[in-house]
mmCIF file of C-alpha atoms in Angstrom:
data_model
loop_
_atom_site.group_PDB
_atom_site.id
_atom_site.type_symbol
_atom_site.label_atom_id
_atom_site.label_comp_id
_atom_site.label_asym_id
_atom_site.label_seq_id
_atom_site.Cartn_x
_atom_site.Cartn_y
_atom_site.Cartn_z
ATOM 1 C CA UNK A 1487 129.165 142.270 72.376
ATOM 2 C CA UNK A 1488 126.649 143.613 69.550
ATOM 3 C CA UNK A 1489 126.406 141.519 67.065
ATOM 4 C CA UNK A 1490 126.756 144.192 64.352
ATOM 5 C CA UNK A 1491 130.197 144.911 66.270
ATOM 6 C CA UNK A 1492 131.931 143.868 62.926
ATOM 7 C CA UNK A 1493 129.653 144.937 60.259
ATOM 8 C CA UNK A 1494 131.605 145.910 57.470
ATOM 9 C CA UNK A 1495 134.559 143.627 58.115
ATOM 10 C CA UNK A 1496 135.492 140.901 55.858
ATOM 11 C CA UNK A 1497 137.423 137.660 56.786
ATOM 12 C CA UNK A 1498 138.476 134.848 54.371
ATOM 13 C CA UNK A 1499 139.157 131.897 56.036
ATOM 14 C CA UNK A 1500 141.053 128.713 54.536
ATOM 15 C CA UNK A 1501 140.014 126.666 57.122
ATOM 16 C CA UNK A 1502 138.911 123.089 57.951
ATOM 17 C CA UNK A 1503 138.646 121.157 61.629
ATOM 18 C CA UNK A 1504 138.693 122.838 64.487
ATOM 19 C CA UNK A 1505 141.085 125.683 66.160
ATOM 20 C CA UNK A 1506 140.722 127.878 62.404
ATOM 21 C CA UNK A 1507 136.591 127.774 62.209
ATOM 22 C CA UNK A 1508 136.127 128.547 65.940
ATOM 23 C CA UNK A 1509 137.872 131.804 65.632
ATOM 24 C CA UNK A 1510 136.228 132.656 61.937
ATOM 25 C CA UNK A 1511 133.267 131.691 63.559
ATOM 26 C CA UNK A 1512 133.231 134.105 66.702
ATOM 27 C CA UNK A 1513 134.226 137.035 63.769
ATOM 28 C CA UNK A 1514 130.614 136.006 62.267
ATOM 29 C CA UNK A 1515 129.147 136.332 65.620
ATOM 30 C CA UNK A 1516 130.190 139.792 66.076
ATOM 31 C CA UNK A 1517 129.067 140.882 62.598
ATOM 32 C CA UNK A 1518 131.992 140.370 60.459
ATOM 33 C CA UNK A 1519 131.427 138.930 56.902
ATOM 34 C CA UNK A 1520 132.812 135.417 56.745
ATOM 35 C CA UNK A 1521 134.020 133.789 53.285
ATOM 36 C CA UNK A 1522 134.820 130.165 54.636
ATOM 37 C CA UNK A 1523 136.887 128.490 51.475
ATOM 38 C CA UNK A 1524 136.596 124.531 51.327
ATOM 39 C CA UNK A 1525 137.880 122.392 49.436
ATOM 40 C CA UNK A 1526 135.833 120.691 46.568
ATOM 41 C CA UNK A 1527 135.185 117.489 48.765
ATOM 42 C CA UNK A 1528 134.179 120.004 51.972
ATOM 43 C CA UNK A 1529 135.732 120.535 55.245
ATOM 44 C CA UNK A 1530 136.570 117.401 56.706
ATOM 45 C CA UNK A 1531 134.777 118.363 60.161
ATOM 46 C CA UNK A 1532 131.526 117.997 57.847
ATOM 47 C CA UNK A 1533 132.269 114.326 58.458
ATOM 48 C CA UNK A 1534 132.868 113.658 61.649
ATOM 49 C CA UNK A 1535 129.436 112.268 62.355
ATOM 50 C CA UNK A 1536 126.120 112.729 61.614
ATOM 51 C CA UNK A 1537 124.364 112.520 64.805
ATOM 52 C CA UNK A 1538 122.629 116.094 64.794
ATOM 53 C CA UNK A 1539 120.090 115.521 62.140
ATOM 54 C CA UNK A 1540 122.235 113.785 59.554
ATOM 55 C CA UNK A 1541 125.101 116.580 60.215
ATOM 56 C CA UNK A 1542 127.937 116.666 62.216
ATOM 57 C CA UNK A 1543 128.122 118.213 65.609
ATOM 58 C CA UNK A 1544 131.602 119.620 65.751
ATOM 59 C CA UNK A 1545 130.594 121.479 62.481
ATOM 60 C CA UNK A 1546 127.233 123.098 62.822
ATOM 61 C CA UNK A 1547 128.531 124.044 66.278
ATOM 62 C CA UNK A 1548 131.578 126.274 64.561
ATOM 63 C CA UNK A 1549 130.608 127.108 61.416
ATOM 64 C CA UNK A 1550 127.358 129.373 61.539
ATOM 65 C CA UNK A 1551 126.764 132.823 60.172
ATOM 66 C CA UNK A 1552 129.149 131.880 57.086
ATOM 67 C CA UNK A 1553 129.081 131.914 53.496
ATOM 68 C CA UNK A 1554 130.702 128.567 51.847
ATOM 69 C CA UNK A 1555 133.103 128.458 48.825
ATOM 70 C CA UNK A 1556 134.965 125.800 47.134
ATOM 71 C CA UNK A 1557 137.902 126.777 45.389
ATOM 72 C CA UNK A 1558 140.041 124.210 44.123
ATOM 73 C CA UNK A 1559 143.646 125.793 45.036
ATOM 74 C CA UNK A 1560 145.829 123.567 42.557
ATOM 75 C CA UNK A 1561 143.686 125.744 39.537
ATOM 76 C CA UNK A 1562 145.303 129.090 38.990
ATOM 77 C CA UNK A 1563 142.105 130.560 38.285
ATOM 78 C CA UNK A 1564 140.915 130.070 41.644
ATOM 79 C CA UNK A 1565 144.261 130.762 42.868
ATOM 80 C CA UNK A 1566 143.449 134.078 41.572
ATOM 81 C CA UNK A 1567 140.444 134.783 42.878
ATOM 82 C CA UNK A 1568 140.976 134.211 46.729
ATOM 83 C CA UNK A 1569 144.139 136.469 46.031
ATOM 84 C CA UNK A 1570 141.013 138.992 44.393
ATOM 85 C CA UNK A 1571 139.460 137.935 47.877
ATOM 86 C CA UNK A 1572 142.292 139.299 49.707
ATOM 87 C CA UNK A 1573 143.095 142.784 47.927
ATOM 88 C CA UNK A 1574 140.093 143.705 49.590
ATOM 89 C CA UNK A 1575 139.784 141.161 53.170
ATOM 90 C CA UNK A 1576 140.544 142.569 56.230
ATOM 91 C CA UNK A 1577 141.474 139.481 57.933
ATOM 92 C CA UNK A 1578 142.358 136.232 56.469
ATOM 93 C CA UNK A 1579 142.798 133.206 58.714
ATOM 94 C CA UNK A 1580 144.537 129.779 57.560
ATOM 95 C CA UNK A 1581 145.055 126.485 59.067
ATOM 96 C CA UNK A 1582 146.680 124.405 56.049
ATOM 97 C CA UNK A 1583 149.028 121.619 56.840
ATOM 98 C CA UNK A 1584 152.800 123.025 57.174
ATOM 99 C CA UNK A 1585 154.126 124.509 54.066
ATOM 100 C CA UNK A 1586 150.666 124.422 52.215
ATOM 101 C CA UNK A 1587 150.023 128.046 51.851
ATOM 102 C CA UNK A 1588 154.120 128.937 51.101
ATOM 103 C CA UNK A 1589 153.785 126.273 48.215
ATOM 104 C CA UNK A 1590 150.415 128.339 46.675
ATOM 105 C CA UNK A 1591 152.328 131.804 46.874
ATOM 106 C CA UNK A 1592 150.853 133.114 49.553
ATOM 107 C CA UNK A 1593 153.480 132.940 52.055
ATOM 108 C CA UNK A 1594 153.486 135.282 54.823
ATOM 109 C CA UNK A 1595 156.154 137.884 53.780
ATOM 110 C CA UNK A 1596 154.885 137.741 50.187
ATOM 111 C CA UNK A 1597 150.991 138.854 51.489
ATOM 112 C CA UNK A 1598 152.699 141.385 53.998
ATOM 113 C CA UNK A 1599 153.675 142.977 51.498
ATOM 114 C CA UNK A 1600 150.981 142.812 48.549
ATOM 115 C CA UNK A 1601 148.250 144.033 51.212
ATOM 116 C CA UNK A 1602 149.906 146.042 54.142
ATOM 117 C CA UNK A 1603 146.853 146.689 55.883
ATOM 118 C CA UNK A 1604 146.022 142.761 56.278
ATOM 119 C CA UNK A 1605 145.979 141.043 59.420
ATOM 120 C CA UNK A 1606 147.200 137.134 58.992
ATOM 121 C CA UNK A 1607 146.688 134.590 61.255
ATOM 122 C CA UNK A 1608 148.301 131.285 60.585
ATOM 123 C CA UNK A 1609 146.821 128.614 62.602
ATOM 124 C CA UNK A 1610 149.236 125.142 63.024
ATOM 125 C CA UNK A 1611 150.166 122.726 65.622
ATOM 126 C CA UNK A 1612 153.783 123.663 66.817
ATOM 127 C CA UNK A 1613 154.927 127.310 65.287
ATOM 128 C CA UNK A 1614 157.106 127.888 62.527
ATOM 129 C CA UNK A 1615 160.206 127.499 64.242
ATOM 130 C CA UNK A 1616 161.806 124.755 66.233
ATOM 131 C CA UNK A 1617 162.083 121.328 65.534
ATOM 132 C CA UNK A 1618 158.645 120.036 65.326
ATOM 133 C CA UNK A 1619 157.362 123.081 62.995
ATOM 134 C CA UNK A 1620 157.063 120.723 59.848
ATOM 135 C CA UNK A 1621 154.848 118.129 62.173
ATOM 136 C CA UNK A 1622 151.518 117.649 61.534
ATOM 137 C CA UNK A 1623 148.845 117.554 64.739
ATOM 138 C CA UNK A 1624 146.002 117.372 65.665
ATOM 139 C CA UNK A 1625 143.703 117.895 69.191
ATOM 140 C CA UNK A 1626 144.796 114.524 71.105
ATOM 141 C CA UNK A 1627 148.090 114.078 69.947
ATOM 142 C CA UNK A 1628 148.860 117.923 71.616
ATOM 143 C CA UNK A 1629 146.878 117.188 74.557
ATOM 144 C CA UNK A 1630 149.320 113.932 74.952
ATOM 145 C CA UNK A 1631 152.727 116.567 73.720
ATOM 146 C CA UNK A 1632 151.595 119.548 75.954
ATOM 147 C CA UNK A 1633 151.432 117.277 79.340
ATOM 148 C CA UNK A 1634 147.556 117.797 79.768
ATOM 149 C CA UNK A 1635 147.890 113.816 79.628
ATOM 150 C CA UNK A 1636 150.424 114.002 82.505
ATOM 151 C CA UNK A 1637 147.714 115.699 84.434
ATOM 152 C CA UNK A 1638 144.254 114.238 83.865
ATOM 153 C CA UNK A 1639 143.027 111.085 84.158
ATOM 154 C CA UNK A 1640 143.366 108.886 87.686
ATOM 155 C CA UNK A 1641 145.663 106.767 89.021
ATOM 156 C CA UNK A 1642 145.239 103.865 86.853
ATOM 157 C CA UNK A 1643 146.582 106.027 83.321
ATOM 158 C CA UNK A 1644 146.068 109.397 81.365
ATOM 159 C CA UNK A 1645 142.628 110.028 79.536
ATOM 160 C CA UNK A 1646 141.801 112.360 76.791
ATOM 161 C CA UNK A 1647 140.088 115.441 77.770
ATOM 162 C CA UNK A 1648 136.515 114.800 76.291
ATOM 163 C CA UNK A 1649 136.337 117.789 74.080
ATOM 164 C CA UNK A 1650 139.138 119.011 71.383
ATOM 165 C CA UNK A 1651 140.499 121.477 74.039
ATOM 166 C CA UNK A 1652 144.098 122.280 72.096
ATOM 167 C CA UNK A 1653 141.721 123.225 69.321
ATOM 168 C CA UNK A 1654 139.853 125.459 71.444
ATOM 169 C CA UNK A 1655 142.607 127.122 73.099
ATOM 170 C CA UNK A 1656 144.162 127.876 70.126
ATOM 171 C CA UNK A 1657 140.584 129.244 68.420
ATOM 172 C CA UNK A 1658 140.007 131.443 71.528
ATOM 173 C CA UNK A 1659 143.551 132.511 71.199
ATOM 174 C CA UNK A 1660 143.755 133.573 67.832
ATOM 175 C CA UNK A 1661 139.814 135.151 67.587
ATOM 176 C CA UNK A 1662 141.592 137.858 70.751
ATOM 177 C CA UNK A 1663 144.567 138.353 69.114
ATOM 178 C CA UNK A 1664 142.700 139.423 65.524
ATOM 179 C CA UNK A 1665 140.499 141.493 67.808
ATOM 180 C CA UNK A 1666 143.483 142.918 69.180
ATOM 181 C CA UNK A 1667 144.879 143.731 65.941
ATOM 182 C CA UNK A 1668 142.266 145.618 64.663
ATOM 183 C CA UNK A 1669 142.534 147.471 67.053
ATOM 184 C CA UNK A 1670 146.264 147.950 66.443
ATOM 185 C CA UNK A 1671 145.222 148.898 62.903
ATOM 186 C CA UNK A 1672 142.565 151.345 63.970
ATOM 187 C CA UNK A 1673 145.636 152.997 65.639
ATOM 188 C CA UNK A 1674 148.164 152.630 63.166
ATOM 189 C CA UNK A 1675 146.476 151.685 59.573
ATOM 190 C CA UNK A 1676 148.785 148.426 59.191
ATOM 191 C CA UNK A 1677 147.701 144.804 59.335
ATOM 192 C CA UNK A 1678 150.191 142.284 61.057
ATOM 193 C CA UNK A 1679 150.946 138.884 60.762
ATOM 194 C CA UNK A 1680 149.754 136.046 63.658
ATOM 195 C CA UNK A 1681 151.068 132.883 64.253
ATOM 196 C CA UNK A 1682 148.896 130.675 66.285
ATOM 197 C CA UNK A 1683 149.860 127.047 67.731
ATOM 198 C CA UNK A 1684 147.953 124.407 69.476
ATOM 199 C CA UNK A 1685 150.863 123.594 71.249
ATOM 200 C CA UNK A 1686 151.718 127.072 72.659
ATOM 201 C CA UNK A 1687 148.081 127.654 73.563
ATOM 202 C CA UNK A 1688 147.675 124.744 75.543
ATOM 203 C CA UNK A 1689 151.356 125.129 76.855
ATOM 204 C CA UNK A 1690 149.926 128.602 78.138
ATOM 205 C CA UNK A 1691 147.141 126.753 80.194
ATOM 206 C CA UNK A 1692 149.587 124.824 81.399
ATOM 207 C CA UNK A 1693 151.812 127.225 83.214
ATOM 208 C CA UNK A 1694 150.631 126.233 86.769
ATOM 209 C CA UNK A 1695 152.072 122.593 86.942
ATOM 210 C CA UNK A 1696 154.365 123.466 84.811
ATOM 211 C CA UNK A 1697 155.883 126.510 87.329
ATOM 212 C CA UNK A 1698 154.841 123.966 90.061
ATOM 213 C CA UNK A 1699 157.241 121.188 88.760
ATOM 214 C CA UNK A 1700 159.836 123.799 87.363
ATOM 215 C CA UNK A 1701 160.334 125.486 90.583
ATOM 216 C CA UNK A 1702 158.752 123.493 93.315
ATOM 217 C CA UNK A 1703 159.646 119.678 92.629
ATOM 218 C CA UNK A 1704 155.942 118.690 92.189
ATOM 219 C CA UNK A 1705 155.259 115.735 90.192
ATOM 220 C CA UNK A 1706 151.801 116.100 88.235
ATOM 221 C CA UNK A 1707 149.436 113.575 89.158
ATOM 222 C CA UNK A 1708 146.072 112.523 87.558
ATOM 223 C CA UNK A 1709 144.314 113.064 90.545
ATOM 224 C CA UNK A 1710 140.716 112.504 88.695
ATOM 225 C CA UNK A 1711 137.883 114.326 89.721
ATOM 226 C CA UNK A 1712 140.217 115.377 92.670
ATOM 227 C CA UNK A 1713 142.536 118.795 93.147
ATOM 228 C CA UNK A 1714 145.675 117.919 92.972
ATOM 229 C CA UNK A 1715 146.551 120.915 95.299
ATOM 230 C CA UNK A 1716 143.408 121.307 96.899
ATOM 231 C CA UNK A 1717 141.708 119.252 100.021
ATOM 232 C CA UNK A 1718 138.616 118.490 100.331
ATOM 233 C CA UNK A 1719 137.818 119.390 96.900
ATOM 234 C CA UNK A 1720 136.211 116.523 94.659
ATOM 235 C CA UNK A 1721 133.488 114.023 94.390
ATOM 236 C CA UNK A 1722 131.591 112.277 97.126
ATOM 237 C CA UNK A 1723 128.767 109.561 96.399
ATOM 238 C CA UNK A 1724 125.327 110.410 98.308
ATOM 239 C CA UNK A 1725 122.921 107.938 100.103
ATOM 240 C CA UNK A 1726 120.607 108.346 96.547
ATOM 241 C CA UNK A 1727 123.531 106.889 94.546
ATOM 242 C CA UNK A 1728 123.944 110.518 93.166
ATOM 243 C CA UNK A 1729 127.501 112.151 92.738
ATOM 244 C CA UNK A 1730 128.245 115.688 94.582
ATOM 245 C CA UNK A 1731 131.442 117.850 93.911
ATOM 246 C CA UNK A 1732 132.345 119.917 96.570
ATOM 247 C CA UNK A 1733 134.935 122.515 96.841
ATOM 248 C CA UNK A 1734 137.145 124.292 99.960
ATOM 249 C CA UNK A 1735 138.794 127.388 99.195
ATOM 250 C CA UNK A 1736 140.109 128.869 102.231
ATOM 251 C CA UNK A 1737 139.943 127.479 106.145
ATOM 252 C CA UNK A 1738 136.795 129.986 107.062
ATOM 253 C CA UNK A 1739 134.859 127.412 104.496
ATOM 254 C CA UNK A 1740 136.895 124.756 105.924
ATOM 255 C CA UNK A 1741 135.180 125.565 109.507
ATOM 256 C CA UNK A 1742 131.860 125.838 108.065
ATOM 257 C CA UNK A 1743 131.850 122.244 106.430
ATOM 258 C CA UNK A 1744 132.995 120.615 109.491
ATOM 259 C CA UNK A 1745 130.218 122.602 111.495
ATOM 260 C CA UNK A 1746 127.290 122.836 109.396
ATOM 261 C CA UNK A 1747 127.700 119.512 107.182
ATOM 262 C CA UNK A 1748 130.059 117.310 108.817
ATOM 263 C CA UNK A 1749 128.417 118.196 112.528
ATOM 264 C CA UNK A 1750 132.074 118.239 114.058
ATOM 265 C CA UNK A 1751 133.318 121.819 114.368
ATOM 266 C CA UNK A 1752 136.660 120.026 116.347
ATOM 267 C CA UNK A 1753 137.490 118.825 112.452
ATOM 268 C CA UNK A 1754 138.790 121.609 111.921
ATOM 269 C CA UNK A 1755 141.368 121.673 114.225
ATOM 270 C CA UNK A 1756 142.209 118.219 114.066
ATOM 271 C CA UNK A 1757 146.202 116.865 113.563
ATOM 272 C CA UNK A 1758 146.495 116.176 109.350
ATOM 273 C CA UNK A 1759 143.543 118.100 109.205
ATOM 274 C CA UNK A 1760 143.905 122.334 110.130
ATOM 275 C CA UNK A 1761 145.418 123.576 107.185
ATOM 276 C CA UNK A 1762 145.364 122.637 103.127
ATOM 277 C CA UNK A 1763 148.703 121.481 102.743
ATOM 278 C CA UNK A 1764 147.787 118.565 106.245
ATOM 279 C CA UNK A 1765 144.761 117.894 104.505
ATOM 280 C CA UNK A 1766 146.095 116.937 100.865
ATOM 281 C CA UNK A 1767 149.257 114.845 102.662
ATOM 282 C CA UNK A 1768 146.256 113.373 104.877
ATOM 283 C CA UNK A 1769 144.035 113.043 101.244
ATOM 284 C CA UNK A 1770 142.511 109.692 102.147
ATOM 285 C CA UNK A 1771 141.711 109.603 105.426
ATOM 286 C CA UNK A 1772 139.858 113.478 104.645
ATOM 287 C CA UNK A 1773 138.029 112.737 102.162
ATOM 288 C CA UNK A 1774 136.994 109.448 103.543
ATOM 289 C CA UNK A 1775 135.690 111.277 106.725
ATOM 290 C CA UNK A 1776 133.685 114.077 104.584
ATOM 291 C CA UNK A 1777 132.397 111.280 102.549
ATOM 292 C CA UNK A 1778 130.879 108.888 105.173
ATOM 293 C CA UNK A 1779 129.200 112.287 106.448
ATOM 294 C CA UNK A 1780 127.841 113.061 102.735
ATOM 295 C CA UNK A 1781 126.932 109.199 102.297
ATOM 296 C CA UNK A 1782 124.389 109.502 105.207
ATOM 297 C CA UNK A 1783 122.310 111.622 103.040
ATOM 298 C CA UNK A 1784 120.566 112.174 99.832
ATOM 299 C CA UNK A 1785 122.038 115.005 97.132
ATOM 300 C CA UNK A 1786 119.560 117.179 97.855
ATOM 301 C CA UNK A 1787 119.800 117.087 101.358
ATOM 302 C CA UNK A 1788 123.646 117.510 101.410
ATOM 303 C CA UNK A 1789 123.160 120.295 98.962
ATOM 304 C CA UNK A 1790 120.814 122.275 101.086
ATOM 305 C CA UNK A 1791 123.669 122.168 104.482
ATOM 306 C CA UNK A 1792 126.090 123.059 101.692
ATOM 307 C CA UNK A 1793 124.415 126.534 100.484
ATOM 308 C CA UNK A 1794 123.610 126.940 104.179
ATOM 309 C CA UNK A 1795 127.295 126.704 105.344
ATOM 310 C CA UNK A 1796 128.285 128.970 101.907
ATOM 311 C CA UNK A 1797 130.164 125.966 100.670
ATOM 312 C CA UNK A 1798 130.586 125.436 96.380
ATOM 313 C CA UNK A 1799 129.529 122.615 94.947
ATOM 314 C CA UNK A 1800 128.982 121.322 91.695
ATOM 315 C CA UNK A 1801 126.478 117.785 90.546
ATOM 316 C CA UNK A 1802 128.071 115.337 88.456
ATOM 317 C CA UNK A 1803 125.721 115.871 85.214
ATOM 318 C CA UNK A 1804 125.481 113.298 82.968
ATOM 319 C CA UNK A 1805 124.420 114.202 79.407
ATOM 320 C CA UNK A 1806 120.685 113.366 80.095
ATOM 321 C CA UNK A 1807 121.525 116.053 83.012
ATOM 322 C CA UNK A 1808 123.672 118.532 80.407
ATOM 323 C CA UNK A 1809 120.183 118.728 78.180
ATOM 324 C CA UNK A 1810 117.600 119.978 81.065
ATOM 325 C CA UNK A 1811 120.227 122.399 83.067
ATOM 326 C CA UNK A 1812 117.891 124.847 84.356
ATOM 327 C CA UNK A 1813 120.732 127.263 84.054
ATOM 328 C CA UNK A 1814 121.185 126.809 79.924
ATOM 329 C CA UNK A 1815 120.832 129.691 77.788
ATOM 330 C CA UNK A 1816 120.309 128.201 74.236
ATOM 331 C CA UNK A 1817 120.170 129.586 70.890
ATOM 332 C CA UNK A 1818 118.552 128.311 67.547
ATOM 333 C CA UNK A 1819 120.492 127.830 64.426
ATOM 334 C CA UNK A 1820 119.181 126.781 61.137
ATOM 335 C CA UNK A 1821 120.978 124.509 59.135
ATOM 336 C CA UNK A 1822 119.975 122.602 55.678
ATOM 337 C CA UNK A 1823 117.874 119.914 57.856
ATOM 338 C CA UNK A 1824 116.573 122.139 59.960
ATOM 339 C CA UNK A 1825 116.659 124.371 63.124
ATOM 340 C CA UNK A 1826 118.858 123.041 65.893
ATOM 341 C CA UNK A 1827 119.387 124.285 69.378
ATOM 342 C CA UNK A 1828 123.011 125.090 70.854
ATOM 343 C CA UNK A 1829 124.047 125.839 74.407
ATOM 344 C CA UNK A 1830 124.467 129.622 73.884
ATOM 345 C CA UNK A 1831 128.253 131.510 73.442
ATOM 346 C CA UNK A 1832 129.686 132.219 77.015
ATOM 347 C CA UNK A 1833 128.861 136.029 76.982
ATOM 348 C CA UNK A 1834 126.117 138.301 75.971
ATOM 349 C CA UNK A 1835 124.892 141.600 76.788
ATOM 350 C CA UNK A 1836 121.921 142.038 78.667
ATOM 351 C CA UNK A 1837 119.026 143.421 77.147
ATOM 352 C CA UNK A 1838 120.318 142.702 73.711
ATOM 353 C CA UNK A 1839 118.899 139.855 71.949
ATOM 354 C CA UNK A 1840 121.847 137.919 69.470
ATOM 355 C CA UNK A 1841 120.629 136.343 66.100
ATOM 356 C CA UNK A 1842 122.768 133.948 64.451
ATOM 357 C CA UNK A 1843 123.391 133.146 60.729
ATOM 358 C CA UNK A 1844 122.849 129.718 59.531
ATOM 359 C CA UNK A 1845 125.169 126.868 58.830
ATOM 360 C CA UNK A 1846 126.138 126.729 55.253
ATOM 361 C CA UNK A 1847 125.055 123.956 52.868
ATOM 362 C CA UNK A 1848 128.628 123.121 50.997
ATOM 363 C CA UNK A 1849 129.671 125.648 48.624
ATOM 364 C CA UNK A 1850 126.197 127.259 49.069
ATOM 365 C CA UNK A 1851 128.040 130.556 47.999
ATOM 366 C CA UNK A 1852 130.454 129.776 45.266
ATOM 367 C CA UNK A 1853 128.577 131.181 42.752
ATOM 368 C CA UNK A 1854 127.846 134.110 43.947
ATOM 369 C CA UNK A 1855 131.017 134.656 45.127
ATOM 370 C CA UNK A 1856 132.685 134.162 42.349
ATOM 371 C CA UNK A 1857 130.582 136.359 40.520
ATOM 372 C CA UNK A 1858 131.143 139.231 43.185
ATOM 373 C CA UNK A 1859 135.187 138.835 43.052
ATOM 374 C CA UNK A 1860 135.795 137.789 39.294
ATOM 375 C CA UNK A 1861 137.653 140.282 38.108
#
């Protein structure tokens, strides 16, 4: 993953939210040369809060390493400079509400064929086919349509997944499938069209309960910090009052918690409890046996039998927690109030050290933009 991957390559994005500036905004990673257009007001993510020094949080996380232009799209002048923008783009990403970019004249078909060697990616919540394809959404109401509701939460209702997930699926899906067009293009000099959906996304995610209830007759459950499929595999309160996740994958682990933590090697054995599919019917009385063992001692303690017996687990971290991990890689981004600190990308290349453009002041770069593509 250099970050000069992209140098060279130039991506206009019409974006705003979510699912449209997380792709546009691993391109800048990489390199690539990011135009972000707003509208005159600004990106509506801009607003979401202003709890990291006056700014929001969803934005400066998503939005780094690009240049900001507002371009009011009902003026035909500026109408005629993004299409100036795109004679010479390489990628141009959009995320307008349905119909939005076919009403400006810059349907698919009609860029398809003005630049060939343009890849599209058209960002919106259900497709353009099918029923719904007119339907405005956004990150909840797909979690609700997708079924992720029908599958977390607990017993008492659903609960929303506590970041914009649907978004996120769909950004990571379309920033892979531009990659893998380029790559297409490198092999065959012509750009393609992409359509991108938070509903098919998430529906992707969702293929295990879906093939579960599809061909098995499962019903989802909101099983909570539990597996649904899995036993033991949850949360268990220690004698400190601190939470412990703990997770068995396979009976050889199953024999080594009931030896090494629980102190009963005959556990494992035991009726409702010698194989995964006994221990989830037998849920309640299994977990409550692993937890009185866990309750006897501190988090600590129970964590040092668990990397002894080769057992996973996982603390429940609270955001105090989240901000001291001692395994956080963080990187520093500067915006108009300042430097902040993120939780680094997911992947990086050892021995390389990434830099990171800032976070653009609104319409920082409509000057010189316009200047540059005035023609």
């Amino acid at each position: 993953m250099n970050m000069a991957d992209l140098d060279g390559l130039l991506v206009v994005s019409l974006e705003h939210a979510v699912a449209a500036p997380y792709a546009s905004c691993k391109l800048a990673d990489a390199g690539a040369r990011v135009i972000k257009i707003e509208r005159p007001e600004g990106d509506f993510a801009r607003g979401y809060d202003g709890l990291v020094k006056g700014q929001s949080a969803y934005f400066v996380w998503i939005n780094r390493g690009k240049e900001s232009v507002c371009l009011d799209l009902k003026n035909p002048t500026d109408l005629g400079l993004l299409r100036n923008m795109l004679e010479t783009a390489d990628v141009f990403i959009q995320n307008l509400a349905p119909g939005a970019i076919e009403r400006m004249g810059f349907g698919v078909e009609t860029l398809r064929a003005a630049f060939p060697r343009l890849i599209i990616c058209s960002i919106s919540g259900y497709g353009t086919t099918g029923p719904a394809k007119d339907q405005k959404a956004y990150d909840l109401l797909i979690q609700a349509e997708s079924g992720l509701s029908a599958i977390n939460g607990t017993e008492h209702g659903p609960a929303r997944v506590g970041v914009s997930v649907c978004d996120i699926a769909a950004g990571m899906t379309a920033y892979q499938t531009i990659l893998q067009a380029l790559i297409g293009r490198g092999k065959t000099g012509e750009g393609r069209a992409i359509e991108v959906s938070l509903f098919h996304a998430m529906s992707d995610w969702m293929n295990v309960p879906y093939l579960q209830y599809r061909y098995g007759g499962k019903e989802p459950s909101r099983a909570g910090l539990k597996h649904p499929t899995i036993a033991p595999y949850g949360v268990f309160e220690c004698s400190d009052g601190k939470s412990l996740l703990l997770s068995i994958q396979n009976e050889r682990e199953w024999a080594r918690l009931c030896d090494i933590v629980l102190g009963d090697p005959s556990l494992e054995s035991r009726s409702g409890f010698e194989t995964n599919s006994a221990r989830v019917e037998n849920r309640e009385t299994v977990d409550r046996t692993v937890g009185s063992a866990l309750a006897a001692r501190s988090r600590d303690e129970n964590i040092d039998l668990l990397q002894r017996a080769g057992i996973a687990f996982g603390r429940l971290t609270e955001p105090e927690d989240l901000i001291g991990h001692p395994q956080h890689n963080l990187i520093a981004v500067q915006t108009g109030a300042g430097e902040i600190e993120l939780l680094a990308p997911g992947a990086h290349v050892p021995g390389e050290v990434a830099t990171y453009g800032p976070v653009p002041e609104l319409g920082a770069d409509t000057d010189r933009v316009r200047r540059e593509f005035d023609r």
